[in-house]
Amino acid sequence: MPEGPEEQLEFLRREDIRTMAKDMARLREEEAKKERERIIQLQGKNKKQQDQPVAIPVAVKEHPQIPFTPSGINLPKPPSRAKKIFARVAVVFLILFTVANVIALIYSFTPIRSWIQNY
């Protein structure tokens, strides 16, 4: 395994090693070459047919993607921010109510109540 940065670069430059970076660079070069050829062809047609109007391609509307699960069931939309906040506030109040009742229960069963009433 190459250890230093120079060794890593030399390892990646080898012809028998294929990396995603090399593949992406090759694909970009091929696409650029095809695009250049297409532009040259369009320019050649324009010189020959300057009197004829050029057809402009119409953009095709894409269908909105519908969320789809592997089981074939559409999932419901997540709740709104207001509903989330309301649920959190309700949970906090429920916890506070439970804590207050536990404190009241402890107070009613401890001898502290009798000490407080005697003073």
CSV table of N, CA, C and O in Angstrom, one decimal:
chain,number,residue,atom,x,y,z
A,1,MET,N,0.8,-1.2,0.0
A,1,MET,CA,0.0,0.0,0.0
A,1,MET,C,0.9,1.2,0.0
A,1,MET,O,1.8,1.3,0.8
A,2,PRO,N,0.7,2.2,-0.9
A,2,PRO,CA,1.5,3.4,-0.9
A,2,PRO,C,1.3,4.2,0.3
A,2,PRO,O,0.2,4.4,0.9
A,3,GLU,N,2.4,4.8,0.8
A,3,GLU,CA,2.3,5.5,2.1
A,3,GLU,C,2.4,7.0,2.0
A,3,GLU,O,1.6,7.7,2.6
A,4,GLY,N,3.3,7.5,1.2
A,4,GLY,CA,3.5,9.0,1.0
A,4,GLY,C,2.6,9.5,-0.1
A,4,GLY,O,2.0,8.8,-0.9
A,5,PRO,N,2.4,10.9,-0.1
A,5,PRO,CA,1.6,11.5,-1.1
A,5,PRO,C,2.1,11.3,-2.5
A,5,PRO,O,1.3,11.1,-3.5
A,6,GLU,N,3.5,11.3,-2.7
A,6,GLU,CA,4.0,11.1,-4.0
A,6,GLU,C,3.8,9.6,-4.5
A,6,GLU,O,3.5,9.4,-5.6
A,7,GLU,N,3.9,8.7,-3.5
A,7,GLU,CA,3.6,7.3,-3.9
A,7,GLU,C,2.2,7.1,-4.3
A,7,GLU,O,1.9,6.3,-5.2
A,8,GLN,N,1.3,7.8,-3.5
A,8,GLN,CA,-0.2,7.6,-3.9
A,8,GLN,C,-0.4,8.2,-5.2
A,8,GLN,O,-1.2,7.6,-6.0
A,9,LEU,N,0.1,9.4,-5.6
A,9,LEU,CA,-0.1,9.9,-6.9
A,9,LEU,C,0.5,9.0,-8.0
A,9,LEU,O,-0.2,8.8,-9.0
A,10,GLU,N,1.6,8.5,-7.8
A,10,GLU,CA,2.2,7.6,-8.7
A,10,GLU,C,1.4,6.3,-8.9
A,10,GLU,O,1.2,5.8,-10.0
A,11,PHE,N,0.8,5.8,-7.8
A,11,PHE,CA,0.0,4.7,-7.8
A,11,PHE,C,-1.3,5.0,-8.7
A,11,PHE,O,-1.7,4.1,-9.4
A,12,LEU,N,-1.9,6.2,-8.5
A,12,LEU,CA,-3.1,6.5,-9.2
A,12,LEU,C,-2.8,6.8,-10.7
A,12,LEU,O,-3.7,6.7,-11.5
A,13,ARG,N,-1.6,7.2,-11.0
A,13,ARG,CA,-1.3,7.5,-12.4
A,13,ARG,C,-1.1,6.2,-13.3
A,13,ARG,O,-1.1,6.3,-14.5
A,14,ARG,N,-0.9,5.1,-12.6
A,14,ARG,CA,-0.7,3.9,-13.4
A,14,ARG,C,-1.9,3.6,-14.3
A,14,ARG,O,-3.0,3.9,-13.9
A,15,GLU,N,-1.6,3.1,-15.4
A,15,GLU,CA,-2.7,2.8,-16.4
A,15,GLU,C,-3.6,1.7,-16.0
A,15,GLU,O,-4.8,1.7,-16.4
A,16,ASP,N,-3.1,0.7,-15.3
A,16,ASP,CA,-3.9,-0.4,-15.0
A,16,ASP,C,-4.9,-0.2,-13.8
A,16,ASP,O,-5.8,-0.9,-13.5
A,17,ILE,N,-4.7,1.0,-13.1
A,17,ILE,CA,-5.6,1.3,-12.0
A,17,ILE,C,-6.7,2.2,-12.5
A,17,ILE,O,-6.5,3.2,-13.2
A,18,ARG,N,-7.9,1.8,-12.3
A,18,ARG,CA,-9.1,2.6,-12.7
A,18,ARG,C,-9.8,3.1,-11.5
A,18,ARG,O,-10.1,2.4,-10.5
A,19,THR,N,-10.0,4.4,-11.5
A,19,THR,CA,-10.7,5.1,-10.4
A,19,THR,C,-11.9,5.8,-10.9
A,19,THR,O,-12.0,6.0,-12.1
A,20,MET,N,-12.8,6.2,-10.0
A,20,MET,CA,-14.0,6.9,-10.4
A,20,MET,C,-13.6,8.3,-11.0
A,20,MET,O,-14.2,8.7,-11.9
A,21,ALA,N,-12.5,8.9,-10.5
A,21,ALA,CA,-12.1,10.2,-11.0
A,21,ALA,C,-11.7,10.0,-12.5
A,21,ALA,O,-12.0,10.9,-13.3
A,22,LYS,N,-10.9,9.0,-12.8
A,22,LYS,CA,-10.5,8.8,-14.2
A,22,LYS,C,-11.8,8.5,-15.0
A,22,LYS,O,-11.9,9.0,-16.2
A,23,ASP,N,-12.7,7.7,-14.6
A,23,ASP,CA,-13.9,7.4,-15.3
A,23,ASP,C,-14.7,8.7,-15.6
A,23,ASP,O,-15.2,8.9,-16.7
A,24,MET,N,-14.9,9.5,-14.5
A,24,MET,CA,-15.6,10.7,-14.7
A,24,MET,C,-15.0,11.7,-15.7
A,24,MET,O,-15.6,12.3,-16.5
A,25,ALA,N,-13.6,11.8,-15.6
A,25,ALA,CA,-12.9,12.7,-16.5
A,25,ALA,C,-13.1,12.2,-18.0
A,25,ALA,O,-13.3,13.0,-18.9
A,26,ARG,N,-13.0,10.9,-18.2
A,26,ARG,CA,-13.2,10.3,-19.5
A,26,ARG,C,-14.6,10.6,-20.0
A,26,ARG,O,-14.8,11.0,-21.2
A,27,LEU,N,-15.6,10.4,-19.2
A,27,LEU,CA,-17.0,10.7,-19.6
A,27,LEU,C,-17.2,12.1,-19.9
A,27,LEU,O,-17.9,12.5,-20.9
A,28,ARG,N,-16.6,13.0,-19.1
A,28,ARG,CA,-16.7,14.5,-19.4
A,28,ARG,C,-16.1,14.8,-20.8
A,28,ARG,O,-16.6,15.6,-21.5
A,29,GLU,N,-14.9,14.2,-21.0
A,29,GLU,CA,-14.3,14.5,-22.3
A,29,GLU,C,-15.1,14.0,-23.5
A,29,GLU,O,-15.2,14.7,-24.5
A,30,GLU,N,-15.7,12.8,-23.3
A,30,GLU,CA,-16.6,12.3,-24.4
A,30,GLU,C,-17.8,13.1,-24.6
A,30,GLU,O,-18.2,13.4,-25.8
A,31,GLU,N,-18.4,13.6,-23.5
A,31,GLU,CA,-19.6,14.5,-23.7
A,31,GLU,C,-19.2,15.8,-24.3
A,31,GLU,O,-20.0,16.3,-25.2
A,32,ALA,N,-18.1,16.3,-23.9
A,32,ALA,CA,-17.6,17.6,-24.5
A,32,ALA,C,-17.4,17.4,-26.0
A,32,ALA,O,-17.7,18.3,-26.8
A,33,LYS,N,-16.8,16.3,-26.4
A,33,LYS,CA,-16.5,16.0,-27.8
A,33,LYS,C,-17.8,15.9,-28.6
A,33,LYS,O,-17.9,16.5,-29.7
A,34,LYS,N,-18.8,15.2,-28.1
A,34,LYS,CA,-20.1,15.1,-28.7
A,34,LYS,C,-20.8,16.5,-28.9
A,34,LYS,O,-21.4,16.8,-29.9
A,35,GLU,N,-20.7,17.3,-27.8
A,35,GLU,CA,-21.3,18.6,-27.8
A,35,GLU,C,-20.6,19.5,-28.9
A,35,GLU,O,-21.3,20.2,-29.6
A,36,ARG,N,-19.3,19.4,-29.0
A,36,ARG,CA,-18.6,20.2,-30.0
A,36,ARG,C,-19.0,19.8,-31.4
A,36,ARG,O,-19.2,20.6,-32.3
A,37,GLU,N,-19.1,18.5,-31.6
A,37,GLU,CA,-19.6,18.0,-32.9
A,37,GLU,C,-21.0,18.5,-33.3
A,37,GLU,O,-21.3,18.9,-34.4
A,38,ARG,N,-21.9,18.4,-32.3
A,38,ARG,CA,-23.2,18.9,-32.5
A,38,ARG,C,-23.3,20.4,-32.8
A,38,ARG,O,-24.0,20.8,-33.7
A,39,ILE,N,-22.5,21.2,-32.1
A,39,ILE,CA,-22.4,22.6,-32.4
A,39,ILE,C,-21.9,22.9,-33.8
A,39,ILE,O,-22.4,23.7,-34.6
A,40,ILE,N,-20.9,22.1,-34.2
A,40,ILE,CA,-20.3,22.3,-35.6
A,40,ILE,C,-21.4,21.9,-36.6
A,40,ILE,O,-21.5,22.6,-37.6
A,41,GLN,N,-22.1,20.9,-36.4
A,41,GLN,CA,-23.2,20.5,-37.3
A,41,GLN,C,-24.3,21.5,-37.4
A,41,GLN,O,-24.8,21.9,-38.5
A,42,LEU,N,-24.7,22.1,-36.2
A,42,LEU,CA,-25.7,23.1,-36.2
A,42,LEU,C,-25.2,24.4,-37.0
A,42,LEU,O,-26.0,25.0,-37.7
A,43,GLN,N,-23.9,24.7,-36.8
A,43,GLN,CA,-23.4,25.9,-37.5
A,43,GLN,C,-23.4,25.7,-39.0
A,43,GLN,O,-23.7,26.6,-39.8
A,44,GLY,N,-23.0,24.4,-39.4
A,44,GLY,CA,-23.0,24.1,-40.8
A,44,GLY,C,-24.4,24.2,-41.4
A,44,GLY,O,-24.6,24.7,-42.5
A,45,LYS,N,-25.4,23.7,-40.7
A,45,LYS,CA,-26.8,23.8,-41.2
A,45,LYS,C,-27.3,25.3,-41.2
A,45,LYS,O,-28.0,25.6,-42.1
A,46,ASN,N,-26.9,26.1,-40.3
A,46,ASN,CA,-27.3,27.5,-40.3
A,46,ASN,C,-26.7,28.2,-41.5
A,46,ASN,O,-27.4,29.1,-42.0
A,47,LYS,N,-25.5,27.9,-41.9
A,47,LYS,CA,-24.9,28.6,-43.0
A,47,LYS,C,-25.6,28.2,-44.3
A,47,LYS,O,-25.8,29.0,-45.2
A,48,LYS,N,-26.1,26.9,-44.4
A,48,LYS,CA,-26.7,26.4,-45.6
A,48,LYS,C,-28.2,26.9,-45.6
A,48,LYS,O,-28.8,27.2,-46.6
A,49,GLN,N,-28.8,27.0,-44.4
A,49,GLN,CA,-30.3,27.3,-44.4
A,49,GLN,C,-30.5,28.5,-43.6
A,49,GLN,O,-31.3,28.5,-42.6
A,50,GLN,N,-30.0,29.6,-43.9
A,50,GLN,CA,-30.2,30.9,-43.2
A,50,GLN,C,-31.7,31.4,-43.4
A,50,GLN,O,-32.2,32.1,-42.5
A,51,ASP,N,-32.3,31.0,-44.5
A,51,ASP,CA,-33.6,31.5,-44.8
A,51,ASP,C,-34.7,30.7,-44.0
A,51,ASP,O,-35.8,31.2,-43.7
A,52,GLN,N,-34.4,29.5,-43.7
A,52,GLN,CA,-35.4,28.6,-43.0
A,52,GLN,C,-35.3,28.8,-41.5
A,52,GLN,O,-34.2,28.9,-41.0
A,53,PRO,N,-36.5,28.9,-40.8
A,53,PRO,CA,-36.5,29.0,-39.4
A,53,PRO,C,-36.0,27.7,-38.7
A,53,PRO,O,-36.2,26.6,-39.2
A,54,VAL,N,-35.3,27.9,-37.6
A,54,VAL,CA,-34.8,26.7,-36.9
A,54,VAL,C,-35.8,26.3,-35.9
A,54,VAL,O,-36.4,27.1,-35.1
A,55,ALA,N,-36.1,25.0,-35.8
A,55,ALA,CA,-37.1,24.5,-34.8
A,55,ALA,C,-36.5,24.5,-33.4
A,55,ALA,O,-35.4,24.0,-33.2
A,56,ILE,N,-37.2,25.1,-32.5
A,56,ILE,CA,-36.7,25.2,-31.1
A,56,ILE,C,-37.4,24.0,-30.4
A,56,ILE,O,-38.6,23.9,-30.4
A,57,PRO,N,-36.6,23.2,-29.7
A,57,PRO,CA,-37.2,22.1,-29.0
A,57,PRO,C,-38.0,22.6,-27.8
A,57,PRO,O,-37.6,23.5,-27.1
A,58,VAL,N,-39.1,22.0,-27.6
A,58,VAL,CA,-40.1,22.4,-26.5
A,58,VAL,C,-39.7,21.5,-25.3
A,58,VAL,O,-39.6,20.3,-25.5
A,59,ALA,N,-39.6,22.2,-24.2
A,59,ALA,CA,-39.3,21.4,-23.0
A,59,ALA,C,-40.5,20.5,-22.6
A,59,ALA,O,-41.7,20.9,-22.6
A,60,VAL,N,-40.2,19.3,-22.3
A,60,VAL,CA,-41.2,18.3,-21.9
A,60,VAL,C,-41.5,18.5,-20.4
A,60,VAL,O,-40.6,18.5,-19.6
A,61,LYS,N,-42.8,18.6,-20.0
A,61,LYS,CA,-43.1,18.7,-18.6
A,61,LYS,C,-42.8,17.3,-17.9
A,61,LYS,O,-43.2,16.3,-18.4
A,62,GLU,N,-42.2,17.4,-16.8
A,62,GLU,CA,-41.9,16.2,-16.1
A,62,GLU,C,-43.1,16.0,-15.1
A,62,GLU,O,-43.6,16.9,-14.5
A,63,HIS,N,-43.5,14.7,-15.0
A,63,HIS,CA,-44.5,14.4,-14.0
A,63,HIS,C,-43.9,14.5,-12.6
A,63,HIS,O,-42.8,14.1,-12.3
A,64,PRO,N,-44.7,15.1,-11.7
A,64,PRO,CA,-44.2,15.2,-10.3
A,64,PRO,C,-44.0,13.8,-9.8
A,64,PRO,O,-44.8,12.8,-10.0
A,65,GLN,N,-42.9,13.6,-9.0
A,65,GLN,CA,-42.6,12.3,-8.5
A,65,GLN,C,-43.5,12.0,-7.3
A,65,GLN,O,-43.6,12.8,-6.4
A,66,ILE,N,-44.1,10.9,-7.3
A,66,ILE,CA,-45.0,10.4,-6.3
A,66,ILE,C,-44.2,9.6,-5.3
A,66,ILE,O,-43.5,8.6,-5.8
A,67,PRO,N,-44.2,9.9,-4.0
A,67,PRO,CA,-43.4,9.0,-3.1
A,67,PRO,C,-43.9,7.6,-3.2
A,67,PRO,O,-45.1,7.4,-3.1
A,68,PHE,N,-43.0,6.7,-3.4
A,68,PHE,CA,-43.5,5.3,-3.6
A,68,PHE,C,-42.6,4.4,-2.7
A,68,PHE,O,-41.4,4.5,-2.7
A,69,THR,N,-43.2,3.5,-2.0
A,69,THR,CA,-42.4,2.6,-1.1
A,69,THR,C,-42.4,1.2,-1.8
A,69,THR,O,-43.3,1.0,-2.7
A,70,PRO,N,-41.5,0.4,-1.5
A,70,PRO,CA,-41.4,-0.9,-2.1
A,70,PRO,C,-42.7,-1.8,-1.9
A,70,PRO,O,-43.1,-2.6,-2.8
A,71,SER,N,-43.4,-1.5,-0.8
A,71,SER,CA,-44.7,-2.3,-0.6
A,71,SER,C,-45.8,-1.8,-1.5
A,71,SER,O,-46.9,-2.4,-1.5
A,72,GLY,N,-45.6,-0.6,-2.1
A,72,GLY,CA,-46.7,-0.1,-3.0
A,72,GLY,C,-47.6,0.9,-2.2
A,72,GLY,O,-48.6,1.3,-2.8
A,73,ILE,N,-47.3,1.2,-1.0
A,73,ILE,CA,-48.2,2.1,-0.2
A,73,ILE,C,-47.6,3.5,-0.2
A,73,ILE,O,-46.4,3.6,0.2
A,74,ASN,N,-48.4,4.5,-0.5
A,74,ASN,CA,-47.9,5.9,-0.4
A,74,ASN,C,-47.9,6.3,1.1
A,74,ASN,O,-48.9,6.1,1.8
A,75,LEU,N,-46.8,6.9,1.5
A,75,LEU,CA,-46.7,7.3,2.9
A,75,LEU,C,-47.5,8.7,3.1
A,75,LEU,O,-47.5,9.5,2.2
A,76,PRO,N,-48.0,8.9,4.3
A,76,PRO,CA,-48.7,10.2,4.5
A,76,PRO,C,-47.7,11.3,4.7
A,76,PRO,O,-46.5,11.0,5.0
A,77,LYS,N,-48.1,12.5,4.5
A,77,LYS,CA,-47.3,13.7,4.6
A,77,LYS,C,-46.9,13.9,6.1
A,77,LYS,O,-47.7,13.6,7.0
A,78,PRO,N,-45.7,14.3,6.4
A,78,PRO,CA,-45.3,14.6,7.8
A,78,PRO,C,-46.2,15.7,8.3
A,78,PRO,O,-46.6,16.6,7.6
A,79,PRO,N,-46.4,15.8,9.7
A,79,PRO,CA,-47.2,16.8,10.3
A,79,PRO,C,-46.5,18.2,10.1
A,79,PRO,O,-45.3,18.3,10.0
A,80,SER,N,-47.3,19.2,10.2
A,80,SER,CA,-46.8,20.6,10.0
A,80,SER,C,-46.1,21.0,11.3
A,80,SER,O,-46.1,20.3,12.3
A,81,ARG,N,-45.4,22.1,11.2
A,81,ARG,CA,-44.6,22.6,12.3
A,81,ARG,C,-45.4,22.9,13.5
A,81,ARG,O,-45.1,22.6,14.6
A,82,ALA,N,-46.6,23.5,13.3
A,82,ALA,CA,-47.5,23.9,14.4
A,82,ALA,C,-48.0,22.6,15.1
A,82,ALA,O,-48.1,22.6,16.3
A,83,LYS,N,-48.3,21.6,14.4
A,83,LYS,CA,-48.8,20.3,15.0
A,83,LYS,C,-47.6,19.7,15.9
A,83,LYS,O,-47.9,19.2,16.9
A,84,LYS,N,-46.4,19.8,15.4
A,84,LYS,CA,-45.3,19.3,16.1
A,84,LYS,C,-45.1,20.0,17.4
A,84,LYS,O,-44.9,19.4,18.5
A,85,ILE,N,-45.2,21.4,17.3
A,85,ILE,CA,-45.0,22.2,18.5
A,85,ILE,C,-46.1,21.9,19.5
A,85,ILE,O,-45.9,21.8,20.7
A,86,PHE,N,-47.3,21.8,19.0
A,86,PHE,CA,-48.5,21.5,19.9
A,86,PHE,C,-48.3,20.2,20.6
A,86,PHE,O,-48.5,20.1,21.9
A,87,ALA,N,-47.8,19.2,19.9
A,87,ALA,CA,-47.6,17.9,20.5
A,87,ALA,C,-46.5,17.9,21.6
A,87,ALA,O,-46.6,17.3,22.7
A,88,ARG,N,-45.5,18.7,21.3
A,88,ARG,CA,-44.4,18.8,22.3
A,88,ARG,C,-44.8,19.5,23.6
A,88,ARG,O,-44.5,19.1,24.7
A,89,VAL,N,-45.6,20.6,23.4
A,89,VAL,CA,-46.1,21.3,24.5
A,89,VAL,C,-47.0,20.4,25.4
A,89,VAL,O,-47.0,20.4,26.6
A,90,ALA,N,-47.9,19.6,24.7
A,90,ALA,CA,-48.8,18.7,25.4
A,90,ALA,C,-48.0,17.7,26.2
A,90,ALA,O,-48.4,17.4,27.3
A,91,VAL,N,-47.0,17.2,25.6
A,91,VAL,CA,-46.1,16.2,26.3
A,91,VAL,C,-45.5,16.8,27.6
A,91,VAL,O,-45.4,16.2,28.6
A,92,VAL,N,-45.0,18.0,27.4
A,92,VAL,CA,-44.3,18.7,28.6
A,92,VAL,C,-45.3,18.9,29.7
A,92,VAL,O,-45.0,18.7,30.9
A,93,PHE,N,-46.5,19.4,29.3
A,93,PHE,CA,-47.6,19.6,30.4
A,93,PHE,C,-48.0,18.3,31.0
A,93,PHE,O,-48.2,18.2,32.2
A,94,LEU,N,-48.0,17.2,30.3
A,94,LEU,CA,-48.4,15.9,30.9
A,94,LEU,C,-47.3,15.5,31.8
A,94,LEU,O,-47.6,15.0,32.9
A,95,ILE,N,-46.0,15.7,31.5
A,95,ILE,CA,-44.9,15.3,32.4
A,95,ILE,C,-45.0,16.2,33.6
A,95,ILE,O,-44.8,15.6,34.8
A,96,LEU,N,-45.2,17.5,33.5
A,96,LEU,CA,-45.3,18.3,34.7
A,96,LEU,C,-46.4,18.0,35.6
A,96,LEU,O,-46.3,18.0,36.8
A,97,PHE,N,-47.6,17.6,35.0
A,97,PHE,CA,-48.7,17.2,35.8
A,97,PHE,C,-48.4,15.9,36.5
A,97,PHE,O,-48.8,15.8,37.7
A,98,THR,N,-47.8,15.0,35.9
A,98,THR,CA,-47.4,13.8,36.6
A,98,THR,C,-46.4,14.0,37.7
A,98,THR,O,-46.6,13.5,38.8
A,99,VAL,N,-45.4,14.9,37.5
A,99,VAL,CA,-44.5,15.2,38.5
A,99,VAL,C,-45.2,15.9,39.7
A,99,VAL,O,-44.9,15.6,40.9
A,100,ALA,N,-46.1,16.8,39.5
A,100,ALA,CA,-46.8,17.5,40.5
A,100,ALA,C,-47.7,16.5,41.3
A,100,ALA,O,-47.7,16.6,42.6
A,101,ASN,N,-48.3,15.5,40.7
A,101,ASN,CA,-49.1,14.5,41.4
A,101,ASN,C,-48.2,13.6,42.2
A,101,ASN,O,-48.6,13.2,43.3
A,102,VAL,N,-47.0,13.3,41.7
A,102,VAL,CA,-46.1,12.4,42.5
A,102,VAL,C,-45.7,13.2,43.8
A,102,VAL,O,-45.6,12.6,44.9
A,103,ILE,N,-45.4,14.5,43.6
A,103,ILE,CA,-45.0,15.3,44.8
A,103,ILE,C,-46.1,15.3,45.8
A,103,ILE,O,-45.9,15.2,47.0
A,104,ALA,N,-47.3,15.6,45.3
A,104,ALA,CA,-48.5,15.6,46.2
A,104,ALA,C,-48.7,14.3,46.9
A,104,ALA,O,-49.0,14.2,48.1
A,105,LEU,N,-48.5,13.2,46.2
A,105,LEU,CA,-48.7,11.9,46.8
A,105,LEU,C,-47.6,11.6,47.9
A,105,LEU,O,-47.9,11.1,49.0
A,106,ILE,N,-46.4,12.0,47.6
A,106,ILE,CA,-45.3,11.9,48.6
A,106,ILE,C,-45.6,12.7,49.8
A,106,ILE,O,-45.4,12.3,51.0
A,107,TYR,N,-46.0,13.9,49.6
A,107,TYR,CA,-46.4,14.9,50.7
A,107,TYR,C,-47.5,14.3,51.6
A,107,TYR,O,-47.4,14.4,52.8
A,108,SER,N,-48.5,13.7,51.0
A,108,SER,CA,-49.6,13.2,51.8
A,108,SER,C,-49.2,11.9,52.6
A,108,SER,O,-49.8,11.7,53.6
A,109,PHE,N,-48.2,11.2,52.3
A,109,PHE,CA,-47.8,10.0,53.0
A,109,PHE,C,-46.6,10.1,53.9
A,109,PHE,O,-46.2,9.2,54.5
A,110,THR,N,-46.0,11.3,53.9
A,110,THR,CA,-44.8,11.4,54.8
A,110,THR,C,-45.2,12.1,56.1
A,110,THR,O,-46.2,12.9,56.2
A,111,PRO,N,-44.3,11.9,57.1
A,111,PRO,CA,-44.6,12.6,58.4
A,111,PRO,C,-44.3,14.1,58.3
A,111,PRO,O,-44.6,14.8,59.3
A,112,ILE,N,-43.7,14.6,57.2
A,112,ILE,CA,-43.5,16.0,57.1
A,112,ILE,C,-44.8,16.8,57.2
A,112,ILE,O,-44.8,17.9,57.8
A,113,ARG,N,-45.9,16.2,56.8
A,113,ARG,CA,-47.1,16.9,56.8
A,113,ARG,C,-47.5,17.2,58.3
A,113,ARG,O,-48.0,18.3,58.6
A,114,SER,N,-47.3,16.2,59.1
A,114,SER,CA,-47.7,16.4,60.5
A,114,SER,C,-46.7,17.4,61.2
A,114,SER,O,-47.1,18.2,62.1
A,115,TRP,N,-45.4,17.5,60.8
A,115,TRP,CA,-44.5,18.4,61.4
A,115,TRP,C,-44.9,19.8,61.0
A,115,TRP,O,-44.9,20.8,61.7
A,116,ILE,N,-45.3,20.0,59.7
A,116,ILE,CA,-45.7,21.3,59.2
A,116,ILE,C,-47.0,21.8,59.9
A,116,ILE,O,-47.1,23.0,60.3
A,117,GLN,N,-47.9,20.9,60.2
A,117,GLN,CA,-49.2,21.3,60.8
A,117,GLN,C,-49.0,21.7,62.3
A,117,GLN,O,-49.7,22.5,62.8
A,118,ASN,N,-48.0,21.1,62.9
A,118,ASN,CA,-47.7,21.4,64.3
A,118,ASN,C,-47.1,22.7,64.5
A,118,ASN,O,-47.2,23.3,65.6
A,119,TYR,N,-46.4,23.3,63.6
A,119,TYR,CA,-45.8,24.6,63.7
A,119,TYR,C,-46.7,25.7,63.4
A,119,TYR,O,-47.5,26.1,63.0
